[in-house]
Tab-separated table of C-alpha atoms in Angstrom:
chain	number	residue	atom	x	y	z
A	1	MET	CA	25.164	14.459	25.067
A	2	LEU	CA	21.864	12.835	24.966
A	3	ILE	CA	22.269	9.053	23.617
A	4	GLU	CA	19.202	7.154	23.635
A	5	ARG	CA	18.257	3.644	21.943
A	6	SER	CA	16.749	3.838	18.811
A	7	LYS	CA	13.189	2.558	18.011
A	8	TRP	CA	13.860	0.183	15.287
A	9	TYR	CA	17.289	-1.090	13.959
A	10	ASN	CA	19.631	1.504	11.900
A	11	ASN	CA	17.210	4.151	13.437
A	12	ALA	CA	15.153	3.502	10.607
A	13	VAL	CA	11.739	4.936	10.373
A	14	SER	CA	9.808	1.708	9.731
A	15	PRO	CA	10.638	-1.901	9.868
A	16	VAL	CA	9.131	-3.419	6.144
A	17	LEU	CA	7.902	-7.073	6.447
A	18	PHE	CA	6.583	-9.181	3.697
A	19	MET	CA	4.337	-11.923	5.375
A	20	ILE	CA	3.357	-14.503	2.828
A	21	ASP	CA	0.591	-17.043	4.033
A	22	ASP	CA	0.228	-20.714	2.958
A	23	LEU	CA	3.608	-22.146	2.177
A	24	ALA	CA	3.042	-25.438	2.277
A	25	ASN	CA	3.740	-29.208	0.371
A	26	ALA	CA	0.307	-28.467	-1.405
A	27	TRP	CA	-1.372	-28.023	-4.697
A	28	VAL	CA	-4.720	-27.427	-6.692
A	29	ASP	CA	-5.295	-28.649	-9.992
A	30	THR	CA	-7.622	-25.900	-11.061
A	31	ASN	CA	-7.035	-26.425	-14.817
A	32	HIS	CA	-7.925	-30.030	-14.627
A	33	ASN	CA	-4.954	-31.342	-16.669
A	34	GLY	CA	-2.717	-33.164	-14.144
A	35	ALA	CA	0.132	-30.422	-14.618
A	36	VAL	CA	0.839	-27.830	-12.676
A	37	ASP	CA	-0.088	-23.909	-14.054
A	38	ALA	CA	0.965	-20.564	-12.825
A	39	GLY	CA	-1.068	-20.060	-10.351
A	40	GLU	CA	-1.478	-23.279	-9.020
A	41	ASP	CA	1.292	-24.463	-7.093
A	42	TRP	CA	1.597	-23.622	-2.861
A	43	GLY	CA	4.813	-25.056	-2.774
A	44	PHE	CA	4.413	-28.805	-3.596
A	45	PHE	CA	6.345	-28.191	-6.883
A	46	LYS	CA	9.719	-26.336	-4.969
A	47	ASP	CA	11.635	-24.194	-7.092
A	48	GLU	CA	10.571	-25.880	-10.194
A	49	GLU	CA	9.242	-23.892	-13.630
A	50	GLN	CA	5.934	-23.109	-12.872
A	51	SER	CA	5.764	-23.020	-9.354
A	52	SER	CA	5.120	-20.172	-6.831
A	53	PHE	CA	8.381	-20.057	-5.170
A	54	ARG	CA	9.984	-19.481	-9.073
A	55	PHE	CA	7.445	-16.519	-9.760
A	56	LEU	CA	7.882	-14.805	-6.158
A	57	LYS	CA	11.669	-14.808	-7.080
A	58	GLU	CA	11.677	-14.381	-10.470
A	59	HIS	CA	8.874	-11.569	-10.761
A	60	ILE	CA	8.830	-9.617	-7.526
A	61	LEU	CA	11.882	-10.297	-5.522
A	62	HIS	CA	14.666	-10.092	-8.462
A	63	ALA	CA	13.652	-6.408	-8.940
A	64	HIS	CA	13.821	-5.407	-5.368
A	65	PRO	CA	16.612	-7.821	-3.487
A	66	GLU	CA	16.452	-5.696	-0.418
A	67	VAL	CA	13.041	-7.300	0.258
A	68	LYS	CA	12.995	-9.961	3.126
A	69	VAL	CA	10.073	-12.747	2.930
A	70	THR	CA	8.144	-14.281	6.251
A	71	PHE	CA	6.444	-17.330	4.834
A	72	PHE	CA	3.590	-18.823	6.828
A	73	VAL	CA	3.627	-22.534	6.615
A	74	PRO	CA	0.733	-24.923	7.465
A	75	VAL	CA	3.286	-27.940	8.375
A	76	GLY	CA	0.944	-30.843	7.743
A	77	ALA	CA	-1.131	-31.731	4.853
A	78	ARG	CA	-3.303	-28.635	4.461
A	79	VAL	CA	-6.703	-29.049	4.254
A	80	GLY	CA	-8.800	-27.640	1.181
A	81	MET	CA	-11.915	-25.194	1.771
A	82	ILE	CA	-14.915	-27.955	1.496
A	83	ARG	CA	-15.666	-31.408	1.821
A	84	LYS	CA	-16.387	-32.003	-1.344
A	85	PRO	CA	-13.657	-30.328	-3.503
A	86	VAL	CA	-14.231	-29.427	-7.262
A	87	CYS	CA	-10.268	-28.778	-8.145
A	88	ARG	CA	-8.135	-31.666	-7.199
A	89	MET	CA	-6.280	-31.031	-4.088
A	90	VAL	CA	-2.454	-32.691	-3.380
A	91	SER	CA	-1.260	-32.234	0.084
A	92	TYR	CA	1.249	-33.834	2.468
A	93	PRO	CA	3.188	-32.454	5.406
A	94	ILE	CA	6.770	-30.489	4.739
A	95	ASN	CA	8.699	-33.471	6.228
A	96	ALA	CA	7.072	-35.810	3.938
A	97	ASP	CA	10.054	-37.240	1.808
A	98	GLU	CA	14.059	-35.922	1.711
A	99	ASP	CA	12.954	-33.400	-1.320
A	100	SER	CA	10.425	-31.868	0.258
A	101	LYS	CA	12.555	-31.709	3.530
A	102	ALA	CA	15.542	-30.133	1.756
A	103	PHE	CA	12.967	-27.493	0.279
A	104	PHE	CA	11.406	-26.226	2.769
A	105	ARG	CA	14.843	-26.233	4.474
A	106	SER	CA	16.601	-24.381	2.248
A	107	ILE	CA	14.273	-21.568	2.405
A	108	HIS	CA	14.855	-21.367	6.018
A	109	GLN	CA	18.377	-20.901	5.720
A	110	ASP	CA	18.807	-18.298	3.048
A	111	SER	CA	19.317	-14.966	5.327
A	112	ARG	CA	16.366	-13.239	3.117
A	113	PHE	CA	13.496	-15.786	4.135
A	114	GLU	CA	12.425	-17.565	7.554
A	115	LEU	CA	9.576	-19.944	7.863
A	116	ALA	CA	6.941	-19.028	10.682
A	117	TYR	CA	4.601	-21.372	12.143
A	118	HIS	CA	0.875	-21.345	10.626
A	119	GLY	CA	-0.603	-24.386	12.462
A	120	THR	CA	-0.542	-27.999	10.949
A	121	THR	CA	-3.943	-28.448	8.553
A	122	HIS	CA	-5.071	-24.720	8.778
A	123	GLY	CA	-8.374	-26.058	10.031
A	124	ILE	CA	-11.615	-27.933	9.611
A	125	VAL	CA	-13.229	-27.937	6.486
A	126	GLY	CA	-16.906	-27.435	5.648
A	127	GLU	CA	-19.962	-28.326	3.170
A	128	GLU	CA	-19.074	-24.740	1.873
A	129	ALA	CA	-16.134	-22.173	2.404
A	130	ARG	CA	-18.289	-20.372	4.947
A	131	ASP	CA	-18.261	-23.398	7.085
A	132	PHE	CA	-14.803	-23.649	6.982
A	133	VAL	CA	-13.178	-23.490	10.973
A	134	GLN	CA	-9.604	-21.918	11.293
A	135	GLU	CA	-7.231	-23.624	13.268
A	136	TRP	CA	-6.950	-21.980	16.667
A	137	ALA	CA	-11.049	-21.502	16.321
A	138	SER	CA	-11.493	-25.170	16.712
A	139	PHE	CA	-9.718	-25.927	19.697
A	140	LEU	CA	-12.222	-26.565	22.617
A	141	SER	CA	-9.578	-26.085	25.274
A	142	LEU	CA	-5.854	-24.898	26.332
A	143	ASP	CA	-4.693	-28.416	26.742
A	144	GLU	CA	-5.831	-29.399	23.357
A	145	ALA	CA	-4.311	-26.550	21.509
A	146	LEU	CA	-0.889	-27.308	23.177
A	147	ALA	CA	-0.787	-30.757	21.853
A	148	ARG	CA	-1.747	-29.642	18.546
A	149	ILE	CA	1.277	-27.071	18.819
A	150	GLU	CA	3.266	-29.557	20.115
A	151	GLU	CA	2.453	-32.202	16.794
A	152	GLY	CA	3.158	-29.512	14.597
A	153	THR	CA	6.505	-27.764	16.223
A	154	GLN	CA	7.639	-31.525	15.823
A	155	ILE	CA	7.346	-31.255	12.019
A	156	TYR	CA	9.042	-28.099	11.975
A	157	SER	CA	11.904	-29.314	13.923
A	158	ASP	CA	12.014	-32.423	11.954
A	159	VAL	CA	12.679	-30.115	8.864
A	160	ILE	CA	14.249	-27.111	10.069
A	161	GLY	CA	16.250	-28.407	12.980
A	162	GLU	CA	14.915	-25.928	15.858
A	163	ARG	CA	11.465	-25.074	16.912
A	164	PRO	CA	9.814	-21.922	14.942
A	165	ALA	CA	10.318	-18.870	16.553
A	166	GLY	CA	7.147	-17.341	16.129
A	167	GLY	CA	3.586	-17.656	13.422
A	168	LYS	CA	0.241	-16.607	12.924
A	169	TYR	CA	-3.172	-17.490	13.659
A	170	CYS	CA	-4.793	-19.041	10.517
A	171	GLY	CA	-7.489	-16.649	8.999
A	172	TYR	CA	-6.579	-14.291	11.907
A	173	ALA	CA	-9.080	-16.311	13.788
A	174	SER	CA	-8.579	-17.200	17.257
A	175	ASN	CA	-10.750	-18.204	20.345
A	176	GLU	CA	-10.386	-17.773	24.616
A	177	PHE	CA	-7.738	-20.307	24.579
A	178	SER	CA	-5.371	-19.408	21.744
A	179	ASP	CA	-3.521	-16.775	23.088
A	180	ALA	CA	-2.818	-18.751	26.138
A	181	SER	CA	-1.689	-21.556	23.882
A	182	ILE	CA	0.854	-19.579	21.837
A	183	ASP	CA	2.309	-18.061	25.399
A	184	GLU	CA	3.142	-21.293	26.980
A	185	ALA	CA	4.053	-23.157	24.144
A	186	GLY	CA	6.834	-20.530	24.213
A	187	PHE	CA	6.507	-18.668	20.633
A	188	ARG	CA	8.471	-14.891	20.886
A	189	TRP	CA	6.622	-13.501	18.414
A	190	TRP	CA	3.128	-13.827	16.947
A	191	CYS	CA	0.255	-12.192	14.309
A	192	ARG	CA	-2.784	-12.094	16.041
A	193	PHE	CA	-4.796	-9.726	13.934
A	194	TRP	CA	-5.317	-8.311	10.446
A	195	ASN	CA	-5.278	-4.634	11.954
A	196	ARG	CA	-5.678	-2.988	8.764
A	197	GLY	CA	-9.317	-4.154	8.890
A	198	ARG	CA	-10.182	-1.769	11.464
A	199	ALA	CA	-9.552	1.015	9.562
A	200	ASP	CA	-11.320	-0.208	6.613
A	201	GLY	CA	-14.414	-0.459	9.299
A	202	SER	CA	-14.600	-3.957	9.832
A	203	ASP	CA	-15.801	-4.984	13.516
A	204	ASP	CA	-14.868	-8.426	13.117
A	205	PRO	CA	-12.874	-10.271	15.643
A	206	SER	CA	-10.372	-10.943	13.491
A	207	CYS	CA	-9.325	-7.563	13.300
A	208	GLY	CA	-8.352	-6.996	16.409
A	209	TYR	CA	-9.829	-4.570	19.083
A	210	ASP	CA	-7.555	-1.432	18.970
A	211	SER	CA	-9.435	1.715	17.020
A	212	ASP	CA	-6.020	3.676	17.934
A	213	PRO	CA	-4.604	4.843	14.628
A	214	VAL	CA	-1.073	4.440	15.864
A	215	THR	CA	-1.088	2.096	18.465
A	216	ASN	CA	-3.162	-0.558	16.404
A	217	TYR	CA	-0.178	-0.480	13.663
A	218	ASP	CA	2.845	-0.945	16.251
A	219	VAL	CA	4.074	-3.901	18.257
A	220	LYS	CA	2.628	-4.479	21.164
A	221	ARG	CA	2.933	-7.271	24.203
A	222	PHE	CA	0.535	-10.295	25.368
A	223	GLY	CA	0.721	-13.075	27.793
A	224	LYS	CA	2.819	-13.826	30.695
A	225	ASN	CA	5.953	-14.247	28.897
A	226	GLY	CA	5.422	-10.992	26.835
A	227	VAL	CA	4.997	-12.334	23.509
A	228	LEU	CA	5.590	-9.589	20.701
A	229	ASP	CA	2.522	-9.209	18.930
A	230	ILE	CA	3.096	-7.890	15.291
A	231	PRO	CA	0.569	-6.422	13.428
A	232	SER	CA	-0.722	-6.744	9.919
A	233	THR	CA	-1.014	-3.576	8.482
A	234	VAL	CA	-0.831	-3.397	4.203
A	235	ASN	CA	-3.066	-5.489	1.749
A	236	GLY	CA	-0.607	-6.409	-1.149
A	237	ALA	CA	-3.488	-5.772	-3.353
A	238	LEU	CA	-3.941	-2.508	-1.935
A	239	LEU	CA	-3.209	-1.100	-5.857
A	240	ASN	CA	-4.904	-3.365	-7.541
A	241	GLY	CA	-8.096	-0.845	-8.475
A	242	LEU	CA	-5.585	0.694	-10.937
A	243	TYR	CA	-4.186	-2.862	-12.309
A	244	HIS	CA	-7.398	-5.196	-12.132
A	245	GLY	CA	-10.238	-2.094	-12.673
A	246	GLY	CA	-12.120	-3.921	-15.189
A	247	ILE	CA	-13.478	-1.742	-18.071
A	248	GLY	CA	-16.113	0.458	-16.156
A	249	MET	CA	-16.351	4.361	-15.895
A	250	LYS	CA	-14.690	4.187	-12.414
A	251	ALA	CA	-11.368	2.109	-13.479
A	252	ILE	CA	-11.321	4.407	-16.574
A	253	VAL	CA	-11.097	7.775	-14.058
A	254	LYS	CA	-8.383	5.801	-12.196
A	255	ARG	CA	-6.519	4.608	-15.258
A	256	LEU	CA	-6.389	8.791	-16.684
A	257	PHE	CA	-5.561	9.804	-13.626
A	258	LYS	CA	-2.633	6.802	-12.575
A	259	ARG	CA	-0.250	8.996	-10.689
A	260	SER	CA	-2.816	10.799	-8.787
A	261	PHE	CA	-4.595	7.430	-8.143
A	262	ILE	CA	-1.380	5.555	-7.137
A	263	ARG	CA	0.029	8.694	-4.681
A	264	TRP	CA	-3.951	8.378	-3.075
A	265	LYS	CA	-3.172	4.943	-2.161
A	266	LEU	CA	0.072	4.855	-1.042
A	267	ARG	CA	-0.977	7.775	1.760
A	268	GLU	CA	-1.446	4.542	3.780
A	269	ILE	CA	2.125	3.427	3.849
A	270	ASP	CA	3.158	7.118	4.141
A	271	GLU	CA	1.024	7.728	7.360
A	272	LEU	CA	2.881	4.733	8.745
A	273	LEU	CA	6.118	5.917	7.912
A	274	GLU	CA	5.207	9.251	9.220
A	275	LYS	CA	4.140	7.903	12.608
A	276	ARG	CA	7.399	5.073	12.581
A	277	LEU	CA	4.868	2.455	12.641
A	278	VAL	CA	5.531	-1.312	11.193
A	279	ILE	CA	4.855	-1.766	7.396
A	280	SER	CA	3.823	-5.475	7.139
A	281	ILE	CA	2.538	-6.350	3.664
A	282	GLN	CA	-0.059	-9.071	3.867
A	283	GLU	CA	-0.298	-11.822	0.985
A	284	HIS	CA	-0.676	-15.672	0.068
A	285	ILE	CA	1.694	-17.889	-1.844
A	286	ALA	CA	-0.982	-18.811	-5.207
A	287	PRO	CA	-4.560	-17.983	-5.778
A	288	SER	CA	-5.798	-21.308	-6.220
A	289	ARG	CA	-8.728	-23.114	-3.932
A	290	ASP	CA	-10.144	-26.652	-4.119
A	291	ASP	CA	-13.572	-24.687	-4.467
A	292	GLY	CA	-12.626	-23.276	-7.763
A	293	LYS	CA	-13.020	-19.439	-6.342
A	294	ARG	CA	-9.916	-17.395	-6.482
A	295	GLN	CA	-7.679	-16.309	-3.561
A	296	SER	CA	-7.050	-12.952	-2.201
A	297	PRO	CA	-4.733	-11.341	-1.753
A	298	ASN	CA	-1.972	-13.559	-3.963
A	299	ILE	CA	1.529	-12.665	-5.363
A	300	PHE	CA	-0.147	-13.141	-9.004
A	301	ASP	CA	-2.692	-10.873	-9.187
A	302	ASP	CA	-0.736	-8.597	-6.968
A	303	ARG	CA	2.250	-8.548	-8.357
A	304	GLU	CA	2.225	-5.023	-9.728
A	305	SER	CA	0.593	-3.526	-7.015
A	306	LEU	CA	3.639	-4.978	-4.887
A	307	LEU	CA	5.850	-3.862	-7.164
A	308	GLN	CA	4.495	-0.450	-6.854
A	309	ILE	CA	4.636	-0.014	-3.090
A	310	PHE	CA	8.522	-1.766	-3.024
A	311	LYS	CA	9.473	1.145	-5.542
A	312	HIS	CA	7.661	3.561	-3.493
A	313	LEU	CA	9.634	2.462	-0.558
A	314	ASN	CA	12.742	2.919	-2.365
A	315	GLY	CA	15.069	5.604	-0.938
A	316	LYS	CA	13.309	6.104	2.521
A	317	LYS	CA	15.052	5.064	5.234
A	318	VAL	CA	13.048	1.536	6.002
A	319	TRP	CA	14.483	-1.770	7.342
A	320	TYR	CA	14.058	-4.510	5.521
A	321	CYS	CA	13.927	-7.783	8.167
A	322	THR	CA	11.723	-11.116	8.866
A	323	CYS	CA	9.727	-11.007	11.600
A	324	THR	CA	11.930	-13.134	13.564
A	325	GLU	CA	14.744	-10.194	13.036
A	326	LEU	CA	12.167	-7.837	14.261
A	327	ALA	CA	11.208	-9.253	17.414
A	328	ASP	CA	14.929	-10.153	18.428
A	329	TYR	CA	15.583	-6.244	18.017
A	330	VAL	CA	12.422	-5.005	19.962
A	331	ASN	CA	13.428	-8.053	22.590
A	332	LEU	CA	17.119	-6.269	22.700
A	333	ARG	CA	15.689	-2.679	22.815
A	334	ASP	CA	13.245	-3.506	25.556
A	335	HIS	CA	15.904	-4.944	28.028
A	336	VAL	CA	18.633	-2.655	27.501
A	337	SER	CA	19.120	0.868	28.632
A	338	VAL	CA	21.852	3.751	28.501
A	339	THR	CA	23.130	5.661	31.727
A	340	PRO	CA	25.225	8.355	31.633
A	341	ILE	CA	28.373	8.405	33.529
A	342	GLY	CA	29.275	12.556	33.552
A	343	ASP	CA	29.879	13.861	30.250
A	344	SER	CA	31.719	11.636	28.270
A	345	GLN	CA	30.949	8.008	29.563
A	346	PHE	CA	27.679	6.061	29.239
A	347	VAL	CA	27.137	2.253	29.865
A	348	LEU	CA	24.646	0.196	28.425
A	349	GLN	CA	22.475	-1.624	31.246
A	350	HIS	CA	21.281	-5.150	30.034
A	351	ASP	CA	20.462	-8.612	31.004
A	352	ALA	CA	22.945	-11.322	30.202
A	353	GLU	CA	21.213	-12.385	27.180
A	354	CYS	CA	21.718	-9.215	25.554
A	355	ARG	CA	25.418	-9.076	25.702
A	356	GLY	CA	26.744	-9.367	22.313
A	357	LYS	CA	24.273	-8.643	20.539
A	358	ARG	CA	24.134	-5.097	18.373
A	359	ILE	CA	21.582	-2.579	19.436
A	360	SER	CA	20.983	1.012	17.722
A	361	LEU	CA	21.709	4.194	19.083
A	362	THR	CA	20.787	7.761	18.471
A	363	CYS	CA	22.989	10.852	19.982
A	364	SER	CA	22.024	14.641	19.928
A	365	GLU	CA	25.426	15.411	18.724
A	366	TRP	CA	25.130	15.131	14.420
A	367	ARG	CA	28.888	16.060	14.069
A	368	PRO	CA	31.332	12.860	13.426
A	369	PHE	CA	33.102	11.471	16.732
A	370	LYS	CA	34.008	7.923	17.914
A	371	ILE	CA	32.682	6.167	20.561
A	372	MET	CA	35.574	4.003	22.388
A	373	LEU	CA	34.212	0.212	23.573
A	374	PRO	CA	34.503	-1.129	26.541
A	375	GLY	CA	37.365	-3.307	25.244
A	376	GLY	CA	39.210	-0.488	23.609
A	377	ASP	CA	38.057	-0.808	20.199
A	378	MET	CA	36.572	2.704	18.210
A	379	VAL	CA	33.513	2.851	16.678
A	380	ASN	CA	32.324	6.196	14.215
A	381	VAL	CA	29.336	7.771	14.948
A	382	ASP	CA	28.034	9.390	11.830
A	383	LYS	CA	24.846	12.075	11.791
A	384	GLY	CA	24.347	10.836	15.459
A	385	GLU	CA	23.614	7.085	14.841
A	386	VAL	CA	25.756	4.139	15.225
A	387	ASN	CA	24.654	0.402	16.099
A	388	ILE	CA	26.798	-0.647	18.492
A	389	GLU	CA	28.011	-4.455	20.642
A	390	VAL	CA	26.227	-4.630	23.844
A	391	MET	CA	29.036	-5.395	26.231
A	392	GLU	CA	29.618	-4.669	30.173
A	393	GLY	CA	31.695	-1.787	31.318
A	394	ARG	CA	32.053	2.170	30.154
A	395	TYR	CA	31.778	3.370	26.719
A	396	THR	CA	33.657	6.704	26.245
A	397	ILE	CA	32.729	9.685	23.956
A	398	ILE	CA	35.900	10.971	21.526
A	399	MET	CA	35.220	14.348	20.260
A	400	ASP	CA	37.832	15.776	18.050
A	401	SER	CA	39.640	18.422	19.428
A	402	LYS	CA	37.995	20.873	17.501
A	403	GLN	CA	34.850	19.688	18.415
A	404	ALA	CA	35.287	19.475	21.985
């Protein structure tokens, strides 16, 4: 019998990640009325009415409780977009007071969510939005990058009680010092590029350099420590052409052929499923900006698109996970190998830190059978799939006498 490691946990076809940027202790008063209105909050109003976090839970996640979210958090006082803003912005570090710390900590402690690192201030403002310098693009040396990361991870640790496992470059922008700073700072995973941009025809460095339609959307590694590089593959606004297409002839045609348009756009996700690649949906927590412009994508404008995407994934064999859960499984998978012993036994060769974790295996035998663990416990195998604890010693395959 052939037994192999599964590419993804539960032998899923693809992992599904919901990545939301810029959950921060900030608020932009776009209406100039001194009160929070829908879409203005970035996290400052926590889980209160009209907060963005409440909107996310009630209007998106409530319909799809299986979805998990990785929030990318600027941990310091997140800056706006321009030096002389047209809208008042309130911004503080996530550890500014006990209420803020409690809010962000409670999110990370929820099994559906995690907080990931997204810099301190997000960058340096200019006279216009086009002059904004993203945080990792602003560092002039590796030492400067490492010093800022240490400053930010201290804030994160003050709130969460541990260092962040991973994060993302602000604006997917980096320079010659960036990757080394992530590697040396000890992150286990990182989001480096807006990978979907390559398929959309962009040659911007923020979209990466991999034009291969398979490897561009799969996990990679970089740095001396093999940091896992998690791709960003789906724009949450994928279907907005249908829901916010205006009144022109093109928009009318899309609405007339709504089902066909949805199927056509969702091919993007179907191709990822067919090739067992990463489905990572990119969003922002709010549309508000202090220059008066609207940030895209965002969960408010893209609600209908997101609900349609998640509906499309219903019934498909996907694994909803956070970025850290994905990284932990891939790191386990890459450090465990299956070695057969005769016809009915095998061992899992592994590093010591893998012990006790659960790996998914696929077997060539689809009829039900059992595996006896090294300690004597029995595990059922159904349709050639099993999640099994990594242990020292021999695993024994036990077939029904009628099957043997």
